[in-house]
Amino acid sequence: MAEAFPNVPKIPYEGPQSKNPLAFKHYLHNEVIGGKTMKEHLRFAGAYWHTMRNELSDPFGVGTSLKPWDDRSDSVENAQRRVGVFFEFLDKMGLEYYCFHDRDVAPEGATLSESNKNLEAVVGTLKEHQDATGKKLLWGTACLFIHPRYMHGGGTSCSSDVFAYSAAQVKAAMDATLALGGEGYVFWGGREGYTTLLNTDMKRELDHLAKLLHMAVDYAAQIGFKGQFFIEPKPKEPTTHQYDSDAAACLNFLREYDLMDHFQLNLETNHATLANHSMQHEMVVARNAGALGSVDANTGHPQLGWDTDQFPTDIYLTTEIMLELLKAGGFKQGGLNFDAKPRRESFEPIDLFHAHIGGMDAFARGLKIAHAIIEDGRLDDFVAKRYSSWDSGIGAKIESGEVGFSELSEYSLSNPEPTVESGRQEMLENLINEFI
Ligand code: XLS
Ligand code: NI
Ligand code: NI
């Protein structure tokens, strides 16, 4: 097949002085930072849905994206041709991994059995390209949100037939993920929520969602799928309220339904901000629970209140993400998946390259900066010192459970008014800026 991007070379690293827009300025895949290469730390993945399938429409306008290789038909041949283009893209970008939904890679057929056949055919093509290039599948997932049958949800639908169909679709997507050696499997509950409580039995819907996830865990054991399951929190959009609304809500759900041993979280920046949290907050919550699994790397727009899925270019953001990731010991089966698309006005194929170069360079800088901040140690020392009253004396007794209200009342009655120290926020902000 002729190249889809004949004018784009393999993106080289040219360093911070380069003025070449088609070169990395900071991402040098084999540069070692703290004992691991950048590639090993960052585990970048390309998202099939945005890169190959997003037409860049918005609620007021049709798609603008130019994809000369795509005949816009729903044929399996067209789907297989896209795979070749995608792998050319991954290769030229130096992306090691990719992620997909079943319906991004293969067309939905007239029946479930036709859809399954389409998927199997395209999985064969994906496998061939993986084998030829060494690229790997980070995670797969099933699209339980586009087709009208899922308007009331998949695992949380009021219809048991739709639940059954969802299970069938997840089964096929797990088979595909296993066949491609996927390191993970994601559940993002786009329509697993409600539009109005007037028609919703929330308890029943949550019970059913948990059933679906338990069935997935059981099925993984049956077929020998050793990948990591992830839940991806998002508070809303398309539903008014999504049950997996944020990291804390997901953890509560996983604990309530005895799923903690099987699931980690796949956190997405734009979803964090939709939940009125910072990405760092979500990462700390997940890390504290030992459930920080993977990251959908993108960002929202400060003036727009929806999931704009923009490429991350803010160095403060990537620094915060990498600080938390390094503290968590890095990725195991997760990675940084660019769940992001160029703007509707950036409609040419070359824009896909500019977008990913920017995201990868921003994370490379975030990694270097976060590593330097940790090595420097002043930030961690400050926090350790701030809590040092818990390391001995009354603090240690409280933590170890040696004292209760009576002892603490006696203690406080016999001691002077407590004194506290400044939180020094501005000083710490300046410290971070020293490294940026
Ligand atoms: C949508 C989600 C979706 C998941 C995969 O907002 O981010 O793209 O990552 O289903
Ligand atoms: Ni996502
Ligand atoms: Ni999203």
mmCIF file of N, CA, C and O and ligand atoms in Angstrom, residues 49-50 188 232-234 237 268-271 274 296 298 307-309 339, ligand 3:
data_model
loop_
_atom_site.group_PDB
_atom_site.id
_atom_site.type_symbol
_atom_site.label_atom_id
_atom_site.label_comp_id
_atom_site.label_asym_id
_atom_site.label_seq_id
_atom_site.Cartn_x
_atom_site.Cartn_y
_atom_site.Cartn_z
ATOM 1 N N TRP A 49 -9.758 5.684 18.012
ATOM 2 C CA TRP A 49 -11.007 6.406 17.715
ATOM 3 C C TRP A 49 -10.755 7.843 17.294
ATOM 4 O O TRP A 49 -11.348 8.309 16.334
ATOM 5 N N HIS A 50 -9.864 8.537 17.999
ATOM 6 C CA HIS A 50 -9.626 9.934 17.625
ATOM 7 C C HIS A 50 -8.773 10.010 16.365
ATOM 8 O O HIS A 50 -9.047 10.787 15.470
ATOM 9 N N TRP A 188 -15.366 2.200 30.199
ATOM 10 C CA TRP A 188 -15.787 3.593 30.371
ATOM 11 C C TRP A 188 -17.298 3.594 30.182
ATOM 12 O O TRP A 188 -17.793 3.224 29.119
ATOM 13 N N GLU A 232 -12.842 3.795 33.950
ATOM 14 C CA GLU A 232 -12.461 5.178 33.629
ATOM 15 C C GLU A 232 -13.530 6.130 34.135
ATOM 16 O O GLU A 232 -14.631 6.186 33.597
ATOM 17 N N PRO A 233 -13.229 6.891 35.191
ATOM 18 C CA PRO A 233 -14.238 7.790 35.739
ATOM 19 C C PRO A 233 -14.549 8.967 34.811
ATOM 20 O O PRO A 233 -13.669 9.459 34.100
ATOM 21 N N LYS A 234 -15.783 9.397 34.837
ATOM 22 C CA LYS A 234 -16.227 10.621 34.149
ATOM 23 C C LYS A 234 -17.570 10.995 34.765
ATOM 24 O O LYS A 234 -18.420 10.117 34.942
ATOM 25 N N GLU A 237 -21.871 13.544 30.609
ATOM 26 C CA GLU A 237 -21.601 13.674 29.175
ATOM 27 C C GLU A 237 -21.200 12.331 28.573
ATOM 28 O O GLU A 237 -20.063 11.929 28.699
ATOM 29 N N GLU A 268 -8.624 10.240 33.327
ATOM 30 C CA GLU A 268 -8.511 11.162 32.188
ATOM 31 C C GLU A 268 -8.601 12.606 32.684
ATOM 32 O O GLU A 268 -9.522 12.960 33.423
ATOM 33 N N THR A 269 -7.663 13.415 32.232
ATOM 34 C CA THR A 269 -7.596 14.804 32.726
ATOM 35 C C THR A 269 -8.893 15.565 32.518
ATOM 36 O O THR A 269 -9.398 16.217 33.433
ATOM 37 N N ASN A 270 -9.433 15.485 31.315
ATOM 38 C CA ASN A 270 -10.631 16.272 31.023
ATOM 39 C C ASN A 270 -11.819 15.800 31.860
ATOM 40 O O ASN A 270 -12.700 16.578 32.212
ATOM 41 N N HIS A 271 -11.834 14.524 32.205
ATOM 42 C CA HIS A 271 -12.913 14.011 33.055
ATOM 43 C C HIS A 271 -12.746 14.522 34.484
ATOM 44 O O HIS A 271 -13.727 14.819 35.155
ATOM 45 N N LEU A 274 -14.059 17.993 34.518
ATOM 46 C CA LEU A 274 -15.525 17.994 34.462
ATOM 47 C C LEU A 274 -16.117 17.669 35.831
ATOM 48 O O LEU A 274 -17.234 18.069 36.155
ATOM 49 N N ASP A 296 -5.563 8.557 30.594
ATOM 50 C CA ASP A 296 -5.957 9.078 29.293
ATOM 51 C C ASP A 296 -5.484 10.516 29.242
ATOM 52 O O ASP A 296 -6.019 11.397 29.927
ATOM 53 N N ASN A 298 -5.068 13.983 28.090
ATOM 54 C CA ASN A 298 -5.661 15.058 27.293
ATOM 55 C C ASN A 298 -5.846 16.253 28.208
ATOM 56 O O ASN A 298 -5.302 16.290 29.314
ATOM 57 N N ASP A 307 -16.147 17.974 27.359
ATOM 58 C CA ASP A 307 -14.999 17.090 27.163
ATOM 59 C C ASP A 307 -14.368 17.418 25.812
ATOM 60 O O ASP A 307 -14.616 16.745 24.821
ATOM 61 N N THR A 308 -13.541 18.469 25.778
ATOM 62 C CA THR A 308 -13.003 18.907 24.487
ATOM 63 C C THR A 308 -11.843 18.026 24.014
ATOM 64 O O THR A 308 -11.424 18.131 22.872
ATOM 65 N N ASP A 309 -11.330 17.162 24.901
ATOM 66 C CA ASP A 309 -10.305 16.191 24.500
ATOM 67 C C ASP A 309 -9.157 16.834 23.731
ATOM 68 O O ASP A 309 -8.781 16.374 22.649
ATOM 69 N N ASP A 339 -6.013 10.229 24.503
ATOM 70 C CA ASP A 339 -7.451 10.288 24.218
ATOM 71 C C ASP A 339 -7.761 11.740 23.865
ATOM 72 O O ASP A 339 -8.374 12.477 24.642
HETATM 73 NI NI NI B 3 -13.082 11.589 27.510
#
